[in-house]
mmCIF file of C-alpha atoms in Angstrom:
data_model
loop_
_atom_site.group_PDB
_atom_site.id
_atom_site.type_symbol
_atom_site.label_atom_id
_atom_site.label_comp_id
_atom_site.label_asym_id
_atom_site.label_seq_id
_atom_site.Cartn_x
_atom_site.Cartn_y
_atom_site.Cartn_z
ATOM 1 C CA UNK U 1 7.438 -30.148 8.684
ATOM 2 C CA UNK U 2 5.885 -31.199 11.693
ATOM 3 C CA UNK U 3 9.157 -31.396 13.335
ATOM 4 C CA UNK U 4 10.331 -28.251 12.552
ATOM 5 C CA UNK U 5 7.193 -26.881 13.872
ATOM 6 C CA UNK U 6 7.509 -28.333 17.279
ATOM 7 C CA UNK U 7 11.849 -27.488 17.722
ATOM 8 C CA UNK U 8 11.280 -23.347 16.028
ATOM 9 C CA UNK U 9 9.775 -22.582 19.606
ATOM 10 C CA UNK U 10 7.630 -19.232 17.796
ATOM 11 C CA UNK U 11 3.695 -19.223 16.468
ATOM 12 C CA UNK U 12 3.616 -16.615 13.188
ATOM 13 C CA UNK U 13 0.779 -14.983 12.523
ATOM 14 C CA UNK U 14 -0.102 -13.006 9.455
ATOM 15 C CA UNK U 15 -3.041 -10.512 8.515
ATOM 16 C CA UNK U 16 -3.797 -9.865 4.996
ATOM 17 C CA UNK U 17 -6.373 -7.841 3.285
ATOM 18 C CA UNK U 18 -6.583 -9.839 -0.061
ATOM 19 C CA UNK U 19 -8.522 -7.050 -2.302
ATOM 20 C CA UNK U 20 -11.083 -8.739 -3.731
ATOM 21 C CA UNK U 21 -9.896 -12.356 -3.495
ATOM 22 C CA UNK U 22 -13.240 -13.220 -6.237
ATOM 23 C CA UNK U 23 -13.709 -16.458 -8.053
ATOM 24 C CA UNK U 24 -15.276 -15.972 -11.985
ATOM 25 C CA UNK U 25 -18.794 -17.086 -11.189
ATOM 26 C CA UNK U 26 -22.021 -14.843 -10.486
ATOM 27 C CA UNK U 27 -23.986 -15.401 -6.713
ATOM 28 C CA UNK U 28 -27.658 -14.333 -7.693
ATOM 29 C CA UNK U 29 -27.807 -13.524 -4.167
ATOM 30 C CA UNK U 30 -24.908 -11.287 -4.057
ATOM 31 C CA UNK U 31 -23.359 -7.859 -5.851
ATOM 32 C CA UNK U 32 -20.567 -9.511 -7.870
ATOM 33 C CA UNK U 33 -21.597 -8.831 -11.381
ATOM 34 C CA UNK U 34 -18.044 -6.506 -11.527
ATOM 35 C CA UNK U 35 -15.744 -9.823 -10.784
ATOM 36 C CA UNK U 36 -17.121 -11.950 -13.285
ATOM 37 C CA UNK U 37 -15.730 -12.531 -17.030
ATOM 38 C CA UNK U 38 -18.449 -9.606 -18.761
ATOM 39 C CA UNK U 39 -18.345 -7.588 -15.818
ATOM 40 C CA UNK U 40 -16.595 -4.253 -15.903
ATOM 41 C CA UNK U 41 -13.186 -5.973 -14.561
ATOM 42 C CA UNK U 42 -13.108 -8.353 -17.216
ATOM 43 C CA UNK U 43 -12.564 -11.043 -14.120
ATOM 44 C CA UNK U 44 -11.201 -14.225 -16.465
ATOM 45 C CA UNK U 45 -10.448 -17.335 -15.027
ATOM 46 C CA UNK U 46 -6.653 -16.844 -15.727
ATOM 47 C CA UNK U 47 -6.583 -13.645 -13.485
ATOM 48 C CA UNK U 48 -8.214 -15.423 -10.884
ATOM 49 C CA UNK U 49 -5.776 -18.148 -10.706
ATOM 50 C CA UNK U 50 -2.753 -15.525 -11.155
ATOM 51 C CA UNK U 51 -4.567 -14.030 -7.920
ATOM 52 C CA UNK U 52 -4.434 -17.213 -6.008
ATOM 53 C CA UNK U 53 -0.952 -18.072 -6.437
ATOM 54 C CA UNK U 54 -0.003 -14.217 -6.182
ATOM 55 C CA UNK U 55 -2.125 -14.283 -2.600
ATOM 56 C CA UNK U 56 -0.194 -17.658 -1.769
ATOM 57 C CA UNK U 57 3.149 -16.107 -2.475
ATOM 58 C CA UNK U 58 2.470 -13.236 -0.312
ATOM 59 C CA UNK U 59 1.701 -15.411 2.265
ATOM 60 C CA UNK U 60 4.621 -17.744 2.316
ATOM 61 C CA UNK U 61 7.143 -14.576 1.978
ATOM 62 C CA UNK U 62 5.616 -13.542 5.345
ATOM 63 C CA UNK U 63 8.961 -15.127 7.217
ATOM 64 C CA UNK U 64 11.211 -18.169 7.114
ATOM 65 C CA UNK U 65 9.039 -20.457 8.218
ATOM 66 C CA UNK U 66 5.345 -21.412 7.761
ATOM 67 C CA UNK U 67 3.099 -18.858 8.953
ATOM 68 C CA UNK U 68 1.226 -21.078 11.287
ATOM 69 C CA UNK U 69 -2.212 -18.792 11.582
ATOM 70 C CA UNK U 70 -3.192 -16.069 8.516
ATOM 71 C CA UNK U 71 -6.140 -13.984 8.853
ATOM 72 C CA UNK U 72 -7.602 -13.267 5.292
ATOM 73 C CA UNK U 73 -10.284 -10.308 4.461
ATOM 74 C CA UNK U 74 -12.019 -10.002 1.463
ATOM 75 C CA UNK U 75 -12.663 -13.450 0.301
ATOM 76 C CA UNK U 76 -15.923 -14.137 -1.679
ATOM 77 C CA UNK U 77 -16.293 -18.035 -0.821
ATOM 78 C CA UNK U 78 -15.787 -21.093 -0.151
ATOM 79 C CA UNK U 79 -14.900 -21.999 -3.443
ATOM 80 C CA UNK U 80 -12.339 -19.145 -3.265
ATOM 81 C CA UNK U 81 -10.579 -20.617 0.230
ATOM 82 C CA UNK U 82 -10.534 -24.647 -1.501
ATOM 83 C CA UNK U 83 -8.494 -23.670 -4.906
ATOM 84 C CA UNK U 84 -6.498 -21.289 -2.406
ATOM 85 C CA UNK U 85 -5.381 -23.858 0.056
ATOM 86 C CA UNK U 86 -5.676 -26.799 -2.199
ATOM 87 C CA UNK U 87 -5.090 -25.798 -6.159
ATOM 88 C CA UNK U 88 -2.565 -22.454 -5.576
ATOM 89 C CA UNK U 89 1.026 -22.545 -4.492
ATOM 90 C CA UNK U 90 -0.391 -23.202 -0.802
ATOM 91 C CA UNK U 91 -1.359 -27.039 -2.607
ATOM 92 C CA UNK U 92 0.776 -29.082 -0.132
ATOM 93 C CA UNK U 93 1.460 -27.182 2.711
ATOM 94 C CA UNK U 94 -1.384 -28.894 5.070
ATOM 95 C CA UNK U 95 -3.357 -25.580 5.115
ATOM 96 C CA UNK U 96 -7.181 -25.602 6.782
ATOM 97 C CA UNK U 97 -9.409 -22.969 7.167
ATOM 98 C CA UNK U 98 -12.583 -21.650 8.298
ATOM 99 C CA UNK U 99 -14.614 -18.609 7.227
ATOM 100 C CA UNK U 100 -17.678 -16.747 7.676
ATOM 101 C CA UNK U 101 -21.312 -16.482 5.539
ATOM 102 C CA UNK U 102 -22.136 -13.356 6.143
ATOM 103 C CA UNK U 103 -24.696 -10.702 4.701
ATOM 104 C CA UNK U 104 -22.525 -8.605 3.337
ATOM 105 C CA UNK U 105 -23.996 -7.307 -0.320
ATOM 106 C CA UNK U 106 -21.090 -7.682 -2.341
ATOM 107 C CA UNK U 107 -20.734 -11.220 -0.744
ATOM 108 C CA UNK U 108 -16.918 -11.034 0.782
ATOM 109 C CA UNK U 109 -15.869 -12.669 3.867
ATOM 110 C CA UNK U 110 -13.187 -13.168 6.567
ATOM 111 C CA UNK U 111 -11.303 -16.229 6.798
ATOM 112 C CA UNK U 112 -8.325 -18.171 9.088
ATOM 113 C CA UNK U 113 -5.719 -20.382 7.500
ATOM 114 C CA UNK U 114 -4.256 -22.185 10.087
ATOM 115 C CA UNK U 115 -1.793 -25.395 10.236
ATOM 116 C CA UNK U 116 -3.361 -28.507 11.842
ATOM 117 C CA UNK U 117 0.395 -29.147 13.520
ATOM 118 C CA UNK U 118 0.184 -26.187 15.589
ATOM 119 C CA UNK U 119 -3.006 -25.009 16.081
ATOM 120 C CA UNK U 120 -6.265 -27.448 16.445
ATOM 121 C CA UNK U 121 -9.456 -25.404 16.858
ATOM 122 C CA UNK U 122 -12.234 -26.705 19.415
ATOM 123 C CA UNK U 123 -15.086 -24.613 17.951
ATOM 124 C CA UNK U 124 -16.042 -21.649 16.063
ATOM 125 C CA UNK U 125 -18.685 -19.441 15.507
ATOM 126 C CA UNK U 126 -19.966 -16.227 13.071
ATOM 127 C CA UNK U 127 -20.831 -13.406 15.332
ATOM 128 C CA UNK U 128 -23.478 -10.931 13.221
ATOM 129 C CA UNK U 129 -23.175 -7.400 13.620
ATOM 130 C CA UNK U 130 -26.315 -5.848 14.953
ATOM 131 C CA UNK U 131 -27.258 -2.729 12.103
ATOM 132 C CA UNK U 132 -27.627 1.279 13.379
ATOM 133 C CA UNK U 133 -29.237 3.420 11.829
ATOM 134 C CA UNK U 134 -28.767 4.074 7.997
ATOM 135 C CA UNK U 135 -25.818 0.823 8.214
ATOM 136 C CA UNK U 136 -26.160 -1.860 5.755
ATOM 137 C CA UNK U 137 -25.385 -5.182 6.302
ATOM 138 C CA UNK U 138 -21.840 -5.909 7.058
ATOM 139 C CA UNK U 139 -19.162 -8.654 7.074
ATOM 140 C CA UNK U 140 -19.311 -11.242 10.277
ATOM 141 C CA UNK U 141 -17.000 -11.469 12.739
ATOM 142 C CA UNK U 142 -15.304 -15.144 12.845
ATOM 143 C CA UNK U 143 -14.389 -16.566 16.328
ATOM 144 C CA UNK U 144 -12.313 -19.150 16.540
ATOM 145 C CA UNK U 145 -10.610 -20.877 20.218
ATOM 146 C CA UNK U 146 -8.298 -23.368 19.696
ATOM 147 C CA UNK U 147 -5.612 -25.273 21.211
ATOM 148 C CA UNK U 148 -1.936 -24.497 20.343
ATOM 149 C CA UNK U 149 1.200 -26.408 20.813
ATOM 150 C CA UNK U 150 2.715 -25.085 24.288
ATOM 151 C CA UNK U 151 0.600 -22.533 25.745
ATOM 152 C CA UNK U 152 -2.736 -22.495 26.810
ATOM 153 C CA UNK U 153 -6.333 -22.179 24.680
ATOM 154 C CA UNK U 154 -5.923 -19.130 22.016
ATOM 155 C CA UNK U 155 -9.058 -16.808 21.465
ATOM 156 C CA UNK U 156 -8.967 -15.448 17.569
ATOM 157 C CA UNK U 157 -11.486 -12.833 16.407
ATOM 158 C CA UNK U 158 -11.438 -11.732 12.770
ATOM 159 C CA UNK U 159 -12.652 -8.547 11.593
ATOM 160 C CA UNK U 160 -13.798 -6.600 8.507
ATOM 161 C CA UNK U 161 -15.030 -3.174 9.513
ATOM 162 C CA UNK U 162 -17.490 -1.162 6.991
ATOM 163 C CA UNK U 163 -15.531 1.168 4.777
ATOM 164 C CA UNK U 164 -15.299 5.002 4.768
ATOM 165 C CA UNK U 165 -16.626 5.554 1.264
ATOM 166 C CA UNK U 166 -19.514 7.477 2.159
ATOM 167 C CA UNK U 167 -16.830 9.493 4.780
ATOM 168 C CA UNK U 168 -15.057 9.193 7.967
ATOM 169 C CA UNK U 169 -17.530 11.021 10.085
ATOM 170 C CA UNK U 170 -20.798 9.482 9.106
ATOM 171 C CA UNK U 171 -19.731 6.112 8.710
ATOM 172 C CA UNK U 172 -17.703 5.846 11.943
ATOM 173 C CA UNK U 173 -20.954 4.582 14.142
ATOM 174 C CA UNK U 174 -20.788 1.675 12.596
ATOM 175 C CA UNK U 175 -17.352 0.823 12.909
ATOM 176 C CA UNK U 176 -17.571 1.903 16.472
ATOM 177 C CA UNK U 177 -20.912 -1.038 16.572
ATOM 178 C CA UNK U 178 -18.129 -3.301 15.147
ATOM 179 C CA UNK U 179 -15.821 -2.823 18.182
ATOM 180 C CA UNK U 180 -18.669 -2.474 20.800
ATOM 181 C CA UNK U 181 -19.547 -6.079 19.578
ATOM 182 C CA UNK U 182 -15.845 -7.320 20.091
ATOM 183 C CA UNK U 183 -15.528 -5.677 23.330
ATOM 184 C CA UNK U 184 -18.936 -7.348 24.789
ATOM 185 C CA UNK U 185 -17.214 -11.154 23.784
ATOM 186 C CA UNK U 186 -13.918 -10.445 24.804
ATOM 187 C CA UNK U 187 -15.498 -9.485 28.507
ATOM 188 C CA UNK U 188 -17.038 -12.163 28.118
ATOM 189 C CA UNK U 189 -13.972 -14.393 27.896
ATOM 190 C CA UNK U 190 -11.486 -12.549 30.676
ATOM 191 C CA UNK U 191 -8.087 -13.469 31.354
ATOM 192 C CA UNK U 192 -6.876 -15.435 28.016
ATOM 193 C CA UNK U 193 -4.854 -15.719 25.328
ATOM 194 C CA UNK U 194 -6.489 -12.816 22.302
ATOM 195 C CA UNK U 195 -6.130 -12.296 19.076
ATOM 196 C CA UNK U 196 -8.003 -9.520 17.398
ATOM 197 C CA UNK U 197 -7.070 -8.511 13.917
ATOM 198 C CA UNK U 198 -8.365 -7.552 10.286
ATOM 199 C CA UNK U 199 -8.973 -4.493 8.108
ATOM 200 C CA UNK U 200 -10.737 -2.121 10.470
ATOM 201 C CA UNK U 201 -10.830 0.605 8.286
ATOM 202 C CA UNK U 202 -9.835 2.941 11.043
ATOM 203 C CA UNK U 203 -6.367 4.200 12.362
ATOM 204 C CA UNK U 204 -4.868 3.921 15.603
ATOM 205 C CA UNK U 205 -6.136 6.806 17.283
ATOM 206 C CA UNK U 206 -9.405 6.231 16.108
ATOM 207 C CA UNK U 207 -12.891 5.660 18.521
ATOM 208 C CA UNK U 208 -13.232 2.228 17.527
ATOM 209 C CA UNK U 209 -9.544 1.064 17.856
ATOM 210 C CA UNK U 210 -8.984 3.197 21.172
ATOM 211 C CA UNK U 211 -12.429 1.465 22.118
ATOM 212 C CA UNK U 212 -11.116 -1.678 22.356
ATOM 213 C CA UNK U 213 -7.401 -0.884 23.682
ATOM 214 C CA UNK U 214 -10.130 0.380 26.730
ATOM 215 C CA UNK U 215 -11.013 -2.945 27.192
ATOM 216 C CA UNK U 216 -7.435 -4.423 27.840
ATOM 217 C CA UNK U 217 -6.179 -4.895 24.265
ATOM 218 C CA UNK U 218 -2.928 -3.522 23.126
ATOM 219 C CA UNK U 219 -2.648 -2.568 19.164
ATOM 220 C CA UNK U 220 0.655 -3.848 17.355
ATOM 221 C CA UNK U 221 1.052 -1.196 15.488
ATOM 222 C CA UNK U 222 2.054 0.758 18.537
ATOM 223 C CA UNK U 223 5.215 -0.947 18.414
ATOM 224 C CA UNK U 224 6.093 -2.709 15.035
ATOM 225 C CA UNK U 225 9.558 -3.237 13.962
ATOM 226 C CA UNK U 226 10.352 -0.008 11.578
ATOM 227 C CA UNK U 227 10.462 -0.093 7.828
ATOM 228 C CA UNK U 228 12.748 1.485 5.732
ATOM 229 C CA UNK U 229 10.440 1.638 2.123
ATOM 230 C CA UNK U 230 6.603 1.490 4.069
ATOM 231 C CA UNK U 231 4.804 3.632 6.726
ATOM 232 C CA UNK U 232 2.032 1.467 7.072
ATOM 233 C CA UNK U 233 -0.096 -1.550 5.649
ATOM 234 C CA UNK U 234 -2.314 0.954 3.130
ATOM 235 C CA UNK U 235 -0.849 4.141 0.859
ATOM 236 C CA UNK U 236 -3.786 6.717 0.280
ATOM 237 C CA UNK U 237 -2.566 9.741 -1.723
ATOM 238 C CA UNK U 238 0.581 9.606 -1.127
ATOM 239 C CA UNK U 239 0.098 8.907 2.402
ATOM 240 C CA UNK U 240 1.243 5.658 4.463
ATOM 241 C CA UNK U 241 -0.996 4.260 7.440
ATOM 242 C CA UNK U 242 -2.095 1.220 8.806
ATOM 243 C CA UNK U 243 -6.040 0.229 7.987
ATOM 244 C CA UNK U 244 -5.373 -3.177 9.234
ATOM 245 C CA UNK U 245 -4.492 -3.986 13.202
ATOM 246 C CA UNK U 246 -3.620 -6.835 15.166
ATOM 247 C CA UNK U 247 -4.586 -6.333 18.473
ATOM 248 C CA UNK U 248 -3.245 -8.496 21.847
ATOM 249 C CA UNK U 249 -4.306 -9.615 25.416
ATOM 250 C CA UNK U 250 -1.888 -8.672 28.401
ATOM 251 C CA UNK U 251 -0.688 -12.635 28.069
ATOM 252 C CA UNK U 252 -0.026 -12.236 24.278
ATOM 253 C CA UNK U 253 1.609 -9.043 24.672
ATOM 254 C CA UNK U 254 4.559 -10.361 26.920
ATOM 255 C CA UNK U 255 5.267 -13.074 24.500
ATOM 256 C CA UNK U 256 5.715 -10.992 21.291
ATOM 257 C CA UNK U 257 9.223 -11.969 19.923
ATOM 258 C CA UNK U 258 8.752 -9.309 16.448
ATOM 259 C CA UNK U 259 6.350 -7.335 14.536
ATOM 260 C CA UNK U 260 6.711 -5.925 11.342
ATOM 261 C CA UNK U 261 4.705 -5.159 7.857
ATOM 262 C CA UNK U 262 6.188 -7.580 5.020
ATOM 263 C CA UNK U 263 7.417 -4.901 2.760
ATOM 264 C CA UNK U 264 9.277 -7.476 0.171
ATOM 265 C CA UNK U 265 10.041 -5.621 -2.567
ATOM 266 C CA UNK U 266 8.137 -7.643 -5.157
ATOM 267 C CA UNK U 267 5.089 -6.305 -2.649
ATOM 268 C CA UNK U 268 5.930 -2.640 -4.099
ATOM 269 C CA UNK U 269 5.917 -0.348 -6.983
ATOM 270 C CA UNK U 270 7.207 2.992 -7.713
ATOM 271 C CA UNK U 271 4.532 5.512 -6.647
ATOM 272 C CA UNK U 272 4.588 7.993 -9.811
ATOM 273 C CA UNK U 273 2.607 10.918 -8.485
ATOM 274 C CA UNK U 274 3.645 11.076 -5.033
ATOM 275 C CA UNK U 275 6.931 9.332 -4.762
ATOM 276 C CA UNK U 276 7.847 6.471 -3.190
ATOM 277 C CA UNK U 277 6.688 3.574 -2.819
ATOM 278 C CA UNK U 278 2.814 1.974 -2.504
ATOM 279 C CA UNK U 279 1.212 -1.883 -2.628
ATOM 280 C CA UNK U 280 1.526 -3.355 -5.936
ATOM 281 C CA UNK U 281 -2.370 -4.055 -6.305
ATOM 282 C CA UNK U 282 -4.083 -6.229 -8.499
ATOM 283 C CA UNK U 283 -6.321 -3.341 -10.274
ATOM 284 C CA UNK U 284 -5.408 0.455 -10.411
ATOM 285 C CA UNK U 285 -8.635 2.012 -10.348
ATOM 286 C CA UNK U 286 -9.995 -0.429 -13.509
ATOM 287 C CA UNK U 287 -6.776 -0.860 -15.071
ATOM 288 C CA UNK U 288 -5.848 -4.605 -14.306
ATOM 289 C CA UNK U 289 -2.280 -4.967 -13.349
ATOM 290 C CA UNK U 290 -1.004 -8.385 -13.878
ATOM 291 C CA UNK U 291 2.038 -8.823 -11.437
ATOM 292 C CA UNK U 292 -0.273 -7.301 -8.832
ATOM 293 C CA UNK U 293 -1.048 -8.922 -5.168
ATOM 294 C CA UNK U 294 -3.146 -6.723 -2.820
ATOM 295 C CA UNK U 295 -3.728 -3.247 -2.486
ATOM 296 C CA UNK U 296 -2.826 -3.816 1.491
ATOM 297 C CA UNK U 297 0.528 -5.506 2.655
ATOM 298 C CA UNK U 298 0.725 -7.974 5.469
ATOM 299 C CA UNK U 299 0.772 -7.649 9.355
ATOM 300 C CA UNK U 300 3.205 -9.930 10.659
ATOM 301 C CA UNK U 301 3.063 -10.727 14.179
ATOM 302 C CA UNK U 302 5.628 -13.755 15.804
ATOM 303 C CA UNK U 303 5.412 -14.962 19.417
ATOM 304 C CA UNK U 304 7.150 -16.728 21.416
ATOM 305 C CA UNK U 305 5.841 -20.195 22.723
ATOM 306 C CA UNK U 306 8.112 -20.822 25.676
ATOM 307 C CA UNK U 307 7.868 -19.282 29.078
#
């Protein structure tokens, strides 16, 4: 594996919102009462491990090879990230990872998957998210710089913006906080090698993504490879956009070699109402669907590692 590795001459990355990547047991300290065998979702521990192995399948159908880095939102744990990368279909595939412990109520997380062979981080760190007014408590950001096989120190940033559930307009501040946060550390960085990606619960053209494309980023989804079936990573009434980004640093940028959303069919399901197609999620409102994966699909991003 390691070989192959070292001769493909590409670094994959993959972002995945994992919707609600729970394990079956109750945090005291934390809103999960819904995930958890009585709860509401009727979470059972054969659902959860259906979810794990669904999650690792997505994962590996990302592209030929090994994704080498995978940036995971929604995760509730620890516990959650060890059966993933050592008990799930992932088992022997030399995965790693490190994730945040952040405040959020409900108790998810963001987490990177990476592969020792090509990617060795040199330190890490959970950057809190200063609260505006009327914001609750919301996920980390994770940093990680590492060292990569052939080009120079790689900056990762991993990011789970607050949702618009109490609408657009009055939640926006603090996803805008969010990227105001991000822009302070990447200045802080300069020239380099940056990764910035996650659910951002924001399009495009919104304040906070155009906030940080102002600070020398450029947004994927500008430019990703077209799709025949999907419009986008998320399908809200009928409609296809893109919640989750990957954004790059001018160095990054020139080495793109593709970019696409992994629209495998077994990803996908008829959309009845609309037409179409849409995610094949894990749970329909309440309704548990059991050849679900994730209510998002996968960013795919693949770069080129010679000069």
């Amino acid at each position: 594996m390691l070989l192959s590795l070292l001769l493909s001459g590409f670094l994959t990355f993959v972002e995945l919102n994992c919707e609600n990547l729970f394990d079956t047991r109750h945090d005291s300290l934390r809103q999960d009462t819904e995930f958890l065998p009585e709860g509401v979702r009727h979470w059972s521990r054969t659902k959860y491990w259906r979810k794990l192995n669904h999650i690792g399948q997505e994962i590996l159908s990302c592209c030929d090879e090994l994704p080498d880095l995978v940036a995971l939102c929604e995760v509730e744990n620890d516990t959650v990230l060890h059966d993933l990368t050592r008990r799930s279909l992932l088992r022997t595939l030399g995965y790693e990872y490190l994730m945040t412990e952040s405040n959020d109520p409900r108790g998810i997380d963001v987490a990177l998957l990476y592969q020792p062979a090509s990617f060795r981080p040199l330190c890490y760190e959970y950057m809190e998210v200063p609260l505006v007014k009327d914001m609750r408590p919301t996920r980390d950001i994770l940093y990680v710089r590492g060292l990569t096989l052939r080009f120079d120190t790689l900056h990762v940033f991993i990011v789970h913006s607050p949702s618009r559930k109490d609408g657009e307009e009055i939640t926006r501040p603090y996803r805008m906080q969010v990227s105001r946060v991000l822009g302070e550390a990447i200045a802080g960085i300069g020239p380099g090698n940056v990764i910035v990606a996650g659910d951002f619960n924001d399009y495009v053209d919104s304040p906070a993504l155009q906030l940080l494309e102002h600070h020398g980023l450029t947004n994927v989804n500008r430019c990703l490879k077209e799709s025949k079936r999907v419009g986008g990573t998320y399908r809200y009434r009928g409609e296809w956009r893109s919640l989750d980004h990957v954004l790059l640093s001018p160095p990054l940028i020139q080495r793109v070699d593709t970019a696409y959303i992994n629209d495998a069919p077994f990803l996908l399901e008829e959309e009845p109402r609309y037409g179409g197609y849409r995610p094949r999620r894990t749970f329909n409102g309440y309704r548990y669907q059991r050849g679900g994966f994730s209510d998002h699909l996968p960013l795919v991003v693949r770069f080129h590692t010679e000069k």
